Amino acid sequence: MQTPQWFFDLPEGEDLACWLRRKAGGAGYGVGWLAQKIVGPVTIGRDPFFNDPRMFYDVILRRRNWANAAFCCGAASVHRREAVMQAALRSYVWSVDAEIARHTRDIRDPATREALQDAMRPHVAFDTELTPYKFHVSEDIYTSILLHGDAARRWRSVMHPRIESKMLSPQDMLTWMIQRFKYAAGSLDILFHDNIFNRRRFKLSLPQTLMYATTFWSYLACVWNTVFLISPVIYLFTGIPPVSAWSTPFYLHFLPFFIVSELAFMFGTWGISAWDGRASYLSFFSMNLRALDTVLRGEQIKFHVTPKERQTGRFLYLVKPQIAIVLLTLTGLIWGGIQVARGQVDDPSGYVINIFWGAVNIAAMLPLIFAAMWTPPKSRRRADEDPRRPAIRAQLSHYPHWLPAGFCDCRVGGKTNARARREQRRDDVEPGFSAAPSPARADL
């Protein structure tokens, strides 16, 4: 059973008008107030590291319950001991058989090979360690695949929407990158090296196979996302279009698909902001490419414990690819504009389309760049440095439904506690949505 990973320390941000008043005085406040009257509420600095993707728990994982394909995400999960031990025994048998096969596969005579295998089996079984889990950076989802693939017992899993624990979230880019790299590299390592779609070992049902396939497929999106991000740059500098024609047939094929897809996405995720998920889906391209390269080169993926304390400093060196995309796109737009103004472009419609295309790419890159420069407000830093904070963490492990009111400031104390109670009441009334969970895996 997996429950939402609810973070109690998410930065709540600052209203745009108040933020501009601190930067530019009364005039800034007026500009911010007017802008919000036009476009709606705007919050600066809220959850800069995408630690609040309700999209995953409330939409993706919970809607896998019908297919018995909701998988474990590590923390805030509960496993039946019998199920885990049965999975460990199956893995133990596979390990013994694989080790024996590795030493006997070159023997051509069947009788000799079988005799040697029988002689080796007790010795290999004695030397192979039985562990209730796999030493793997993504042992959570791997264990879920083992349990779901047990055709004899058909263990069931469920995404339980109620919040049962409160946790600490990554508060700096370095910690966040370590966590996300483990997610990506671990999943890709399972995909390429464990052959989970082999029906002889993992007897997953068709819906389960499709659900796990979409999970792993999402980490391969870095390949075509990279093409998507550099296509406007190539066109603006060279004039080589990403499609053969911007003619009427193209729009007749593209627009119906795009509109129907957007409507389906909107209704399927009603009440949840989808932009953060889309932006992160594009902006993670460099990290996922690094994870893919690590796995394809066969490097060992080590399990580094995610730091629990905020690492100080600015981490722009971690987002150099995103900065490069922004600068190249802006430069290309300026260059393309000069070419159009000089009359050197026969059909300016391609340039107009790439203006919007490039703007979307830039908008997707900027949140990650700003997150690399993010530092908590002074009041929040004082709260983080308060000597009572470790005691609060210890209390959270014993009282998962309670936070001390009034501790340090509103983000750690009363306001966060009130938000938890308010969202818990909403979940009682609307069981389709739970309070803010944590990031796990990007499936979109």
CSV table of C-alpha atoms in Angstrom, one decimal, residues 62 105 108 139 184 227 249 298 358 380:
chain,number,residue,atom,x,y,z
A,62,ARG,CA,-4.2,6.4,-7.9
A,105,ARG,CA,26.2,-22.8,-20.8
A,108,ARG,CA,27.3,-29.0,-25.3
A,139,GLU,CA,14.4,-1.3,-5.1
A,184,ALA,CA,15.8,8.2,-13.6
A,227,VAL,CA,15.1,17.5,-30.5
A,249,PRO,CA,-2.9,19.8,-44.6
A,298,GLY,CA,27.1,0.0,-17.8
A,358,GLY,CA,10.6,29.1,-28.6
A,380,ARG,CA,12.6,30.7,6.9
